């Protein structure tokens, strides 16, 4: 696995922000779950978000996909504020791919149908074109030969790769991954991470919540460390892992490394 060439991205002018969170606050009742979050994610950038359980990482992802609303501040995707509802919201969601810890495939649909459903229903793609694209994506994530099976017939690692293919089928501008390997048996983690590294190297803009520090070192442009609803520290992976500044990050790293 090879780290992506950041200089190359910069020299192609691909550094304009794609996702911007500006002074974002969110409460769950009394709980101030996101506290003045400011984050700018460049086109093609891979941001790994780490931090203790309960620090707001999932909520952060869910606000970008607008599965959660925010109480203060703004979030923009490609310069446009997130829509509140209706068709515009559906269009927004189509531009933000999301992969969860639990694969969330439709149990009663085949692998191929799982991948074609979104493009057919949301994008209006015709069935033949959607199937052609789905087969290419399934090949790309290494499960092309499973297209006619049902999710329960696949391993967890295979199902998660299908979930990635399903998200990619919508041709998203950014992909969010929320602990995509946490529910997998150890021997399946690598096959999913390899697909994610491949995506990162292909220039996909990605926000990845993960405890897989090998992935962070290999594929991330930036590590964001969150605790108690705040971004405590952010840096390149090299700097962050060798020279964490805050006591909380040092403490967290001492527990997981
Ligand atoms: P992380 O992903 O970092 O573990 P989460 O974003 O899931 O953190 O949760 C942050 C905090 O918000 C936790 O204390 C959690 O219990 C709380 N929380 C998450 N979702 C909800 C919800 N829908 N309603 C109330 N509290 C929530
Ligand atoms: Mg979480």
PDB file of C-alpha atoms and ligand atoms in Angstrom:
ATOM      1  CA  UNK A   1       0.000   0.000   0.000  1.00  0.00           C
ATOM      2  CA  UNK A   2       1.340   3.391  -0.972  1.00  0.00           C
ATOM      3  CA  UNK A   3       0.501   6.727   0.545  1.00  0.00           C
ATOM      4  CA  UNK A   4      -1.120   9.082  -1.920  1.00  0.00           C
ATOM      5  CA  UNK A   5       0.884  11.891  -3.343  1.00  0.00           C
ATOM      6  CA  UNK A   6      -0.436  15.034  -1.664  1.00  0.00           C
ATOM      7  CA  UNK A   7       1.724  17.317  -3.763  1.00  0.00           C
ATOM      8  CA  UNK A   8       0.101  15.913  -6.869  1.00  0.00           C
ATOM      9  CA  UNK A   9      -3.363  16.772  -5.567  1.00  0.00           C
ATOM     10  CA  UNK A  10      -2.216  20.277  -4.731  1.00  0.00           C
ATOM     11  CA  UNK A  11      -0.589  20.904  -8.079  1.00  0.00           C
ATOM     12  CA  UNK A  12      -3.777  19.880  -9.898  1.00  0.00           C
ATOM     13  CA  UNK A  13      -5.683  22.582  -8.032  1.00  0.00           C
ATOM     14  CA  UNK A  14      -7.860  19.979  -6.326  1.00  0.00           C
ATOM     15  CA  UNK A  15      -7.614  21.603  -2.943  1.00  0.00           C
ATOM     16  CA  UNK A  16     -10.731  23.771  -2.921  1.00  0.00           C
ATOM     17  CA  UNK A  17     -12.998  22.754  -0.066  1.00  0.00           C
ATOM     18  CA  UNK A  18     -15.744  20.283  -0.879  1.00  0.00           C
ATOM     19  CA  UNK A  19     -17.292  20.001   2.576  1.00  0.00           C
ATOM     20  CA  UNK A  20     -17.192  22.888   5.037  1.00  0.00           C
ATOM     21  CA  UNK A  21     -18.501  22.862   8.599  1.00  0.00           C
ATOM     22  CA  UNK A  22     -18.562  26.355  10.029  1.00  0.00           C
ATOM     23  CA  UNK A  23     -19.205  26.878  13.750  1.00  0.00           C
ATOM     24  CA  UNK A  24     -21.439  23.815  13.972  1.00  0.00           C
ATOM     25  CA  UNK A  25     -23.173  23.097  17.281  1.00  0.00           C
ATOM     26  CA  UNK A  26     -25.603  20.351  18.112  1.00  0.00           C
ATOM     27  CA  UNK A  27     -27.370  19.341  21.274  1.00  0.00           C
ATOM     28  CA  UNK A  28     -29.215  16.175  22.206  1.00  0.00           C
ATOM     29  CA  UNK A  29     -31.339  17.711  24.960  1.00  0.00           C
ATOM     30  CA  UNK A  30     -28.804  18.814  27.568  1.00  0.00           C
ATOM     31  CA  UNK A  31     -25.893  17.070  25.855  1.00  0.00           C
ATOM     32  CA  UNK A  32     -23.774  19.436  23.768  1.00  0.00           C
ATOM     33  CA  UNK A  33     -22.723  16.700  21.367  1.00  0.00           C
ATOM     34  CA  UNK A  34     -20.977  18.886  18.752  1.00  0.00           C
ATOM     35  CA  UNK A  35     -19.267  22.003  20.077  1.00  0.00           C
ATOM     36  CA  UNK A  36     -18.229  24.695  17.622  1.00  0.00           C
ATOM     37  CA  UNK A  37     -16.934  22.293  14.969  1.00  0.00           C
ATOM     38  CA  UNK A  38     -14.980  23.967  12.173  1.00  0.00           C
ATOM     39  CA  UNK A  39     -13.722  21.697   9.463  1.00  0.00           C
ATOM     40  CA  UNK A  40     -12.880  22.136   5.821  1.00  0.00           C
ATOM     41  CA  UNK A  41     -12.432  19.025   3.722  1.00  0.00           C
ATOM     42  CA  UNK A  42     -10.702  19.489   0.409  1.00  0.00           C
ATOM     43  CA  UNK A  43     -11.683  17.716  -2.768  1.00  0.00           C
ATOM     44  CA  UNK A  44      -9.791  14.440  -2.848  1.00  0.00           C
ATOM     45  CA  UNK A  45      -8.797  14.672   0.798  1.00  0.00           C
ATOM     46  CA  UNK A  46      -8.987  11.693   3.145  1.00  0.00           C
ATOM     47  CA  UNK A  47      -9.769  12.685   6.732  1.00  0.00           C
ATOM     48  CA  UNK A  48      -9.647  10.059   9.470  1.00  0.00           C
ATOM     49  CA  UNK A  49     -11.644  10.928  12.591  1.00  0.00           C
ATOM     50  CA  UNK A  50     -10.656   9.202  15.807  1.00  0.00           C
ATOM     51  CA  UNK A  51     -11.513   9.628  19.452  1.00  0.00           C
ATOM     52  CA  UNK A  52     -13.047   7.900  22.453  1.00  0.00           C
ATOM     53  CA  UNK A  53     -16.496   6.372  22.315  1.00  0.00           C
ATOM     54  CA  UNK A  54     -19.207   8.987  22.791  1.00  0.00           C
ATOM     55  CA  UNK A  55     -17.115  11.877  21.521  1.00  0.00           C
ATOM     56  CA  UNK A  56     -19.514  12.709  18.681  1.00  0.00           C
ATOM     57  CA  UNK A  57     -17.825  11.059  15.688  1.00  0.00           C
ATOM     58  CA  UNK A  58     -20.954   9.294  14.406  1.00  0.00           C
ATOM     59  CA  UNK A  59     -23.055  12.384  14.981  1.00  0.00           C
ATOM     60  CA  UNK A  60     -20.553  14.413  12.971  1.00  0.00           C
ATOM     61  CA  UNK A  61     -20.872  12.000  10.031  1.00  0.00           C
ATOM     62  CA  UNK A  62     -24.630  11.971  10.311  1.00  0.00           C
ATOM     63  CA  UNK A  63     -24.858  15.764  10.169  1.00  0.00           C
ATOM     64  CA  UNK A  64     -22.862  15.820   6.914  1.00  0.00           C
ATOM     65  CA  UNK A  65     -25.368  13.356   5.447  1.00  0.00           C
ATOM     66  CA  UNK A  66     -28.136  15.326   7.161  1.00  0.00           C
ATOM     67  CA  UNK A  67     -29.398  12.258   8.938  1.00  0.00           C
ATOM     68  CA  UNK A  68     -29.124  14.652  11.890  1.00  0.00           C
ATOM     69  CA  UNK A  69     -29.961  18.358  11.902  1.00  0.00           C
ATOM     70  CA  UNK A  70     -27.665  20.937  13.489  1.00  0.00           C
ATOM     71  CA  UNK A  71     -28.686  23.684  15.921  1.00  0.00           C
ATOM     72  CA  UNK A  72     -26.138  26.349  15.009  1.00  0.00           C
ATOM     73  CA  UNK A  73     -23.658  27.044  12.232  1.00  0.00           C
ATOM     74  CA  UNK A  74     -23.648  25.923   8.629  1.00  0.00           C
ATOM     75  CA  UNK A  75     -22.555  22.942   6.581  1.00  0.00           C
ATOM     76  CA  UNK A  76     -21.956  23.290   2.863  1.00  0.00           C
ATOM     77  CA  UNK A  77     -21.273  20.683   0.206  1.00  0.00           C
ATOM     78  CA  UNK A  78     -19.623  22.026  -2.931  1.00  0.00           C
ATOM     79  CA  UNK A  79     -20.504  25.556  -1.834  1.00  0.00           C
ATOM     80  CA  UNK A  80     -24.191  24.831  -1.294  1.00  0.00           C
ATOM     81  CA  UNK A  81     -25.844  24.741   2.161  1.00  0.00           C
ATOM     82  CA  UNK A  82     -27.453  21.440   3.083  1.00  0.00           C
ATOM     83  CA  UNK A  83     -31.127  21.424   2.107  1.00  0.00           C
ATOM     84  CA  UNK A  84     -33.720  20.983   4.841  1.00  0.00           C
ATOM     85  CA  UNK A  85     -36.130  18.607   3.165  1.00  0.00           C
ATOM     86  CA  UNK A  86     -37.839  17.344   0.017  1.00  0.00           C
ATOM     87  CA  UNK A  87     -36.275  16.542  -3.323  1.00  0.00           C
ATOM     88  CA  UNK A  88     -33.272  18.726  -2.648  1.00  0.00           C
ATOM     89  CA  UNK A  89     -32.514  16.688   0.465  1.00  0.00           C
ATOM     90  CA  UNK A  90     -32.795  13.416  -1.457  1.00  0.00           C
ATOM     91  CA  UNK A  91     -30.415  14.856  -4.067  1.00  0.00           C
ATOM     92  CA  UNK A  92     -27.999  15.881  -1.314  1.00  0.00           C
ATOM     93  CA  UNK A  93     -28.062  12.413   0.228  1.00  0.00           C
ATOM     94  CA  UNK A  94     -27.288  10.941  -3.189  1.00  0.00           C
ATOM     95  CA  UNK A  95     -24.116  13.034  -3.257  1.00  0.00           C
ATOM     96  CA  UNK A  96     -22.936  11.820   0.145  1.00  0.00           C
ATOM     97  CA  UNK A  97     -22.241   8.089   0.275  1.00  0.00           C
ATOM     98  CA  UNK A  98     -22.393   6.516   3.702  1.00  0.00           C
ATOM     99  CA  UNK A  99     -21.095   3.181   4.937  1.00  0.00           C
ATOM    100  CA  UNK A 100     -22.013   2.110   8.455  1.00  0.00           C
ATOM    101  CA  UNK A 101     -20.637  -0.401  10.903  1.00  0.00           C
ATOM    102  CA  UNK A 102     -23.643  -2.650  10.254  1.00  0.00           C
ATOM    103  CA  UNK A 103     -23.800  -3.189   6.522  1.00  0.00           C
ATOM    104  CA  UNK A 104     -27.532  -2.401   6.225  1.00  0.00           C
ATOM    105  CA  UNK A 105     -28.059  -4.293   2.983  1.00  0.00           C
ATOM    106  CA  UNK A 106     -31.624  -5.116   1.965  1.00  0.00           C
ATOM    107  CA  UNK A 107     -31.964  -8.724   3.095  1.00  0.00           C
ATOM    108  CA  UNK A 108     -34.651  -9.674   0.582  1.00  0.00           C
ATOM    109  CA  UNK A 109     -32.901  -8.265  -2.452  1.00  0.00           C
ATOM    110  CA  UNK A 110     -30.005  -9.808  -4.329  1.00  0.00           C
ATOM    111  CA  UNK A 111     -26.553  -8.245  -4.203  1.00  0.00           C
ATOM    112  CA  UNK A 112     -27.094  -6.864  -7.709  1.00  0.00           C
ATOM    113  CA  UNK A 113     -30.483  -5.394  -6.740  1.00  0.00           C
ATOM    114  CA  UNK A 114     -28.980  -3.839  -3.629  1.00  0.00           C
ATOM    115  CA  UNK A 115     -26.555  -1.920  -5.816  1.00  0.00           C
ATOM    116  CA  UNK A 116     -28.971  -0.972  -8.618  1.00  0.00           C
ATOM    117  CA  UNK A 117     -31.871   0.155  -6.425  1.00  0.00           C
ATOM    118  CA  UNK A 118     -30.562   3.661  -5.658  1.00  0.00           C
ATOM    119  CA  UNK A 119     -29.533   4.570  -9.206  1.00  0.00           C
ATOM    120  CA  UNK A 120     -32.865   3.294 -10.606  1.00  0.00           C
ATOM    121  CA  UNK A 121     -35.117   4.871  -7.953  1.00  0.00           C
ATOM    122  CA  UNK A 122     -33.267   8.070  -7.114  1.00  0.00           C
ATOM    123  CA  UNK A 123     -31.257   8.828 -10.236  1.00  0.00           C
ATOM    124  CA  UNK A 124     -33.728   7.431 -12.775  1.00  0.00           C
ATOM    125  CA  UNK A 125     -31.044   5.289 -14.405  1.00  0.00           C
ATOM    126  CA  UNK A 126     -32.489   2.616 -16.705  1.00  0.00           C
ATOM    127  CA  UNK A 127     -32.218  -0.946 -15.459  1.00  0.00           C
ATOM    128  CA  UNK A 128     -29.722  -2.231 -18.018  1.00  0.00           C
ATOM    129  CA  UNK A 129     -27.342   0.679 -17.465  1.00  0.00           C
ATOM    130  CA  UNK A 130     -27.687   0.374 -13.672  1.00  0.00           C
ATOM    131  CA  UNK A 131     -26.893  -3.357 -13.841  1.00  0.00           C
ATOM    132  CA  UNK A 132     -23.875  -2.798 -16.042  1.00  0.00           C
ATOM    133  CA  UNK A 133     -22.507  -0.193 -13.637  1.00  0.00           C
ATOM    134  CA  UNK A 134     -23.340  -2.382 -10.609  1.00  0.00           C
ATOM    135  CA  UNK A 135     -21.432  -5.344 -12.059  1.00  0.00           C
ATOM    136  CA  UNK A 136     -18.405  -3.128 -12.681  1.00  0.00           C
ATOM    137  CA  UNK A 137     -18.524  -1.841  -9.106  1.00  0.00           C
ATOM    138  CA  UNK A 138     -18.979  -5.323  -7.658  1.00  0.00           C
ATOM    139  CA  UNK A 139     -15.952  -6.444  -9.676  1.00  0.00           C
ATOM    140  CA  UNK A 140     -14.007  -3.481  -8.395  1.00  0.00           C
ATOM    141  CA  UNK A 141     -14.661  -4.411  -4.739  1.00  0.00           C
ATOM    142  CA  UNK A 142     -13.940  -8.072  -5.477  1.00  0.00           C
ATOM    143  CA  UNK A 143     -17.420  -9.622  -5.233  1.00  0.00           C
ATOM    144  CA  UNK A 144     -18.441  -9.691  -8.883  1.00  0.00           C
ATOM    145  CA  UNK A 145     -19.192 -13.408  -8.663  1.00  0.00           C
ATOM    146  CA  UNK A 146     -21.714 -12.899  -5.831  1.00  0.00           C
ATOM    147  CA  UNK A 147     -24.157 -10.685  -7.759  1.00  0.00           C
ATOM    148  CA  UNK A 148     -27.095 -13.100  -7.750  1.00  0.00           C
ATOM    149  CA  UNK A 149     -26.824 -14.160  -4.107  1.00  0.00           C
ATOM    150  CA  UNK A 150     -28.617 -12.679  -1.097  1.00  0.00           C
ATOM    151  CA  UNK A 151     -26.779 -10.757   1.647  1.00  0.00           C
ATOM    152  CA  UNK A 152     -27.064 -13.567   4.214  1.00  0.00           C
ATOM    153  CA  UNK A 153     -25.134 -15.859   1.856  1.00  0.00           C
ATOM    154  CA  UNK A 154     -22.084 -13.571   1.981  1.00  0.00           C
ATOM    155  CA  UNK A 155     -19.447 -13.109   4.691  1.00  0.00           C
ATOM    156  CA  UNK A 156     -19.410  -9.871   6.684  1.00  0.00           C
ATOM    157  CA  UNK A 157     -16.419  -8.615   4.733  1.00  0.00           C
ATOM    158  CA  UNK A 158     -18.142  -9.333   1.439  1.00  0.00           C
ATOM    159  CA  UNK A 159     -21.339  -7.626   2.621  1.00  0.00           C
ATOM    160  CA  UNK A 160     -19.426  -4.535   3.657  1.00  0.00           C
ATOM    161  CA  UNK A 161     -17.734  -4.403   0.249  1.00  0.00           C
ATOM    162  CA  UNK A 162     -21.195  -4.613  -1.354  1.00  0.00           C
ATOM    163  CA  UNK A 163     -22.291  -1.733   0.889  1.00  0.00           C
ATOM    164  CA  UNK A 164     -19.345   0.289  -0.440  1.00  0.00           C
ATOM    165  CA  UNK A 165     -20.271  -0.602  -4.039  1.00  0.00           C
ATOM    166  CA  UNK A 166     -23.869   0.391  -3.327  1.00  0.00           C
ATOM    167  CA  UNK A 167     -22.769   3.800  -2.049  1.00  0.00           C
ATOM    168  CA  UNK A 168     -20.436   4.297  -5.033  1.00  0.00           C
ATOM    169  CA  UNK A 169     -23.251   3.493  -7.459  1.00  0.00           C
ATOM    170  CA  UNK A 170     -24.794   6.860  -6.626  1.00  0.00           C
ATOM    171  CA  UNK A 171     -21.580   8.529  -7.799  1.00  0.00           C
ATOM    172  CA  UNK A 172     -21.193  10.486  -4.564  1.00  0.00           C
ATOM    173  CA  UNK A 173     -18.956  13.517  -4.201  1.00  0.00           C
ATOM    174  CA  UNK A 174     -17.840  12.383  -0.760  1.00  0.00           C
ATOM    175  CA  UNK A 175     -17.900   9.068   1.074  1.00  0.00           C
ATOM    176  CA  UNK A 176     -18.440   8.819   4.820  1.00  0.00           C
ATOM    177  CA  UNK A 177     -17.373   5.660   6.627  1.00  0.00           C
ATOM    178  CA  UNK A 178     -18.471   5.186  10.247  1.00  0.00           C
ATOM    179  CA  UNK A 179     -16.375   2.410  11.779  1.00  0.00           C
ATOM    180  CA  UNK A 180     -16.783   0.250   8.666  1.00  0.00           C
ATOM    181  CA  UNK A 181     -14.661  -2.616   9.994  1.00  0.00           C
ATOM    182  CA  UNK A 182     -15.704  -2.638  13.658  1.00  0.00           C
ATOM    183  CA  UNK A 183     -18.277  -5.403  13.224  1.00  0.00           C
ATOM    184  CA  UNK A 184     -15.989  -7.647  11.171  1.00  0.00           C
ATOM    185  CA  UNK A 185     -13.989 -10.686  12.129  1.00  0.00           C
ATOM    186  CA  UNK A 186     -10.265  -9.854  12.055  1.00  0.00           C
ATOM    187  CA  UNK A 187      -9.529 -11.806   8.881  1.00  0.00           C
ATOM    188  CA  UNK A 188     -12.088  -9.755   6.955  1.00  0.00           C
ATOM    189  CA  UNK A 189     -10.915  -6.334   8.033  1.00  0.00           C
ATOM    190  CA  UNK A 190      -8.070  -6.146   5.531  1.00  0.00           C
ATOM    191  CA  UNK A 191     -10.225  -6.921   2.497  1.00  0.00           C
ATOM    192  CA  UNK A 192     -12.485  -3.970   3.356  1.00  0.00           C
ATOM    193  CA  UNK A 193      -9.589  -1.627   4.192  1.00  0.00           C
ATOM    194  CA  UNK A 194      -7.910  -2.554   0.897  1.00  0.00           C
ATOM    195  CA  UNK A 195     -11.012  -1.389  -0.998  1.00  0.00           C
ATOM    196  CA  UNK A 196     -10.990   1.855   0.991  1.00  0.00           C
ATOM    197  CA  UNK A 197      -7.280   2.434   0.329  1.00  0.00           C
ATOM    198  CA  UNK A 198      -7.957   1.857  -3.363  1.00  0.00           C
ATOM    199  CA  UNK A 199     -10.736   4.453  -3.277  1.00  0.00           C
ATOM    200  CA  UNK A 200      -8.495   6.916  -1.456  1.00  0.00           C
ATOM    201  CA  UNK A 201      -5.748   6.449  -4.021  1.00  0.00           C
ATOM    202  CA  UNK A 202      -8.307   6.991  -6.764  1.00  0.00           C
ATOM    203  CA  UNK A 203      -8.927  10.497  -5.426  1.00  0.00           C
ATOM    204  CA  UNK A 204     -12.241   9.999  -3.601  1.00  0.00           C
ATOM    205  CA  UNK A 205     -12.979  12.550  -0.890  1.00  0.00           C
ATOM    206  CA  UNK A 206     -13.435  10.525   2.291  1.00  0.00           C
ATOM    207  CA  UNK A 207     -14.276  11.017   5.954  1.00  0.00           C
ATOM    208  CA  UNK A 208     -13.442   7.840   7.828  1.00  0.00           C
ATOM    209  CA  UNK A 209     -14.215   7.159  11.480  1.00  0.00           C
ATOM    210  CA  UNK A 210     -12.015   4.224  12.379  1.00  0.00           C
ATOM    211  CA  UNK A 211      -9.743   2.738  14.994  1.00  0.00           C
ATOM    212  CA  UNK A 212      -7.617   1.163  12.271  1.00  0.00           C
ATOM    213  CA  UNK A 213      -4.479   3.193  12.719  1.00  0.00           C
ATOM    214  CA  UNK A 214      -2.728   1.340   9.900  1.00  0.00           C
ATOM    215  CA  UNK A 215      -5.358   2.719   7.538  1.00  0.00           C
ATOM    216  CA  UNK A 216      -4.905   6.199   8.988  1.00  0.00           C
ATOM    217  CA  UNK A 217      -1.140   6.052   8.498  1.00  0.00           C
ATOM    218  CA  UNK A 218      -1.431   4.669   4.971  1.00  0.00           C
ATOM    219  CA  UNK A 219      -4.324   6.539   3.478  1.00  0.00           C
ATOM    220  CA  UNK A 220      -5.153   9.634   5.518  1.00  0.00           C
ATOM    221  CA  UNK A 221      -4.081  13.126   4.598  1.00  0.00           C
ATOM    222  CA  UNK A 222      -5.203  14.345   8.013  1.00  0.00           C
ATOM    223  CA  UNK A 223      -6.192  12.870  11.353  1.00  0.00           C
ATOM    224  CA  UNK A 224      -8.842  14.692  13.385  1.00  0.00           C
ATOM    225  CA  UNK A 225      -8.971  13.771  17.066  1.00  0.00           C
ATOM    226  CA  UNK A 226     -12.306  14.396  18.793  1.00  0.00           C
ATOM    227  CA  UNK A 227     -13.226  14.221  22.459  1.00  0.00           C
ATOM    228  CA  UNK A 228     -16.402  15.334  24.232  1.00  0.00           C
ATOM    229  CA  UNK A 229     -17.900  16.942  21.140  1.00  0.00           C
ATOM    230  CA  UNK A 230     -14.839  18.984  20.265  1.00  0.00           C
ATOM    231  CA  UNK A 231     -12.056  18.753  17.731  1.00  0.00           C
ATOM    232  CA  UNK A 232      -9.171  18.656  20.183  1.00  0.00           C
ATOM    233  CA  UNK A 233      -6.346  18.324  17.718  1.00  0.00           C
ATOM    234  CA  UNK A 234      -5.698  17.647  14.028  1.00  0.00           C
ATOM    235  CA  UNK A 235      -2.571  16.948  12.104  1.00  0.00           C
ATOM    236  CA  UNK A 236      -0.957  14.802   9.419  1.00  0.00           C
ATOM    237  CA  UNK A 237      -0.858  11.142  10.483  1.00  0.00           C
ATOM    238  CA  UNK A 238       2.935  11.198  10.856  1.00  0.00           C
ATOM    239  CA  UNK A 239       2.846  14.200  13.165  1.00  0.00           C
ATOM    240  CA  UNK A 240      -0.217  13.072  15.072  1.00  0.00           C
ATOM    241  CA  UNK A 241       1.020   9.569  15.827  1.00  0.00           C
ATOM    242  CA  UNK A 242       4.588  10.571  16.683  1.00  0.00           C
ATOM    243  CA  UNK A 243       3.922  13.866  18.365  1.00  0.00           C
ATOM    244  CA  UNK A 244       0.356  14.248  19.691  1.00  0.00           C
ATOM    245  CA  UNK A 245       0.074  17.587  21.457  1.00  0.00           C
ATOM    246  CA  UNK A 246      -2.887  17.255  23.816  1.00  0.00           C
ATOM    247  CA  UNK A 247      -2.952  15.122  26.929  1.00  0.00           C
ATOM    248  CA  UNK A 248      -6.218  13.574  25.791  1.00  0.00           C
ATOM    249  CA  UNK A 249      -4.841  12.482  22.443  1.00  0.00           C
ATOM    250  CA  UNK A 250      -1.720  11.093  24.115  1.00  0.00           C
ATOM    251  CA  UNK A 251      -3.895   9.210  26.582  1.00  0.00           C
ATOM    252  CA  UNK A 252      -6.129   7.859  23.804  1.00  0.00           C
ATOM    253  CA  UNK A 253      -3.167   6.747  21.699  1.00  0.00           C
ATOM    254  CA  UNK A 254      -1.535   5.018  24.677  1.00  0.00           C
ATOM    255  CA  UNK A 255      -4.648   2.851  24.957  1.00  0.00           C
ATOM    256  CA  UNK A 256      -5.009   1.860  21.313  1.00  0.00           C
ATOM    257  CA  UNK A 257      -1.475   1.672  19.921  1.00  0.00           C
TER     258      UNK A 257
HETATM  259  P1  LIG B   1     -19.167   8.343  18.885  1.00  0.00           P
HETATM  260  O1  LIG B   1     -19.559   7.956  17.501  1.00  0.00           O
HETATM  261  O2  LIG B   1     -17.944   9.187  18.952  1.00  0.00           O
HETATM  262  O3  LIG B   1     -19.069   7.157  19.803  1.00  0.00           O
HETATM  263  P2  LIG B   1     -21.815   9.493  18.991  1.00  0.00           P
HETATM  264  O4  LIG B   1     -21.849  10.597  18.002  1.00  0.00           O
HETATM  265  O5  LIG B   1     -22.475   8.231  18.625  1.00  0.00           O
HETATM  266  O6  LIG B   1     -20.312   9.269  19.477  1.00  0.00           O
HETATM  267  O7  LIG B   1     -22.499   9.977  20.340  1.00  0.00           O
HETATM  268  C1  LIG B   1     -22.082  11.153  21.020  1.00  0.00           C
HETATM  269  C2  LIG B   1     -22.940  11.329  22.246  1.00  0.00           C
HETATM  270  O8  LIG B   1     -24.271  11.618  21.838  1.00  0.00           O
HETATM  271  C3  LIG B   1     -23.039  10.083  23.139  1.00  0.00           C
HETATM  272  O9  LIG B   1     -23.064  10.511  24.467  1.00  0.00           O
HETATM  273  C4  LIG B   1     -24.343   9.462  22.730  1.00  0.00           C
HETATM  274  O10 LIG B   1     -24.905   8.734  23.802  1.00  0.00           O
HETATM  275  C5  LIG B   1     -25.172  10.674  22.389  1.00  0.00           C
HETATM  276  N1  LIG B   1     -26.210  10.420  21.371  1.00  0.00           N
HETATM  277  C6  LIG B   1     -25.989   9.921  20.135  1.00  0.00           C
HETATM  278  N2  LIG B   1     -27.141   9.842  19.435  1.00  0.00           N
HETATM  279  C7  LIG B   1     -28.112  10.321  20.258  1.00  0.00           C
HETATM  280  C8  LIG B   1     -29.532  10.500  20.133  1.00  0.00           C
HETATM  281  N3  LIG B   1     -30.169  10.206  18.983  1.00  0.00           N
HETATM  282  N4  LIG B   1     -30.201  11.016  21.182  1.00  0.00           N
HETATM  283  C9  LIG B   1     -29.555  11.337  22.333  1.00  0.00           C
HETATM  284  N5  LIG B   1     -28.231  11.186  22.516  1.00  0.00           N
HETATM  285  C10 LIG B   1     -27.513  10.688  21.509  1.00  0.00           C
HETATM  286 MG1  LIG B   2     -19.829   6.111  16.640  1.00  0.00          MG
END
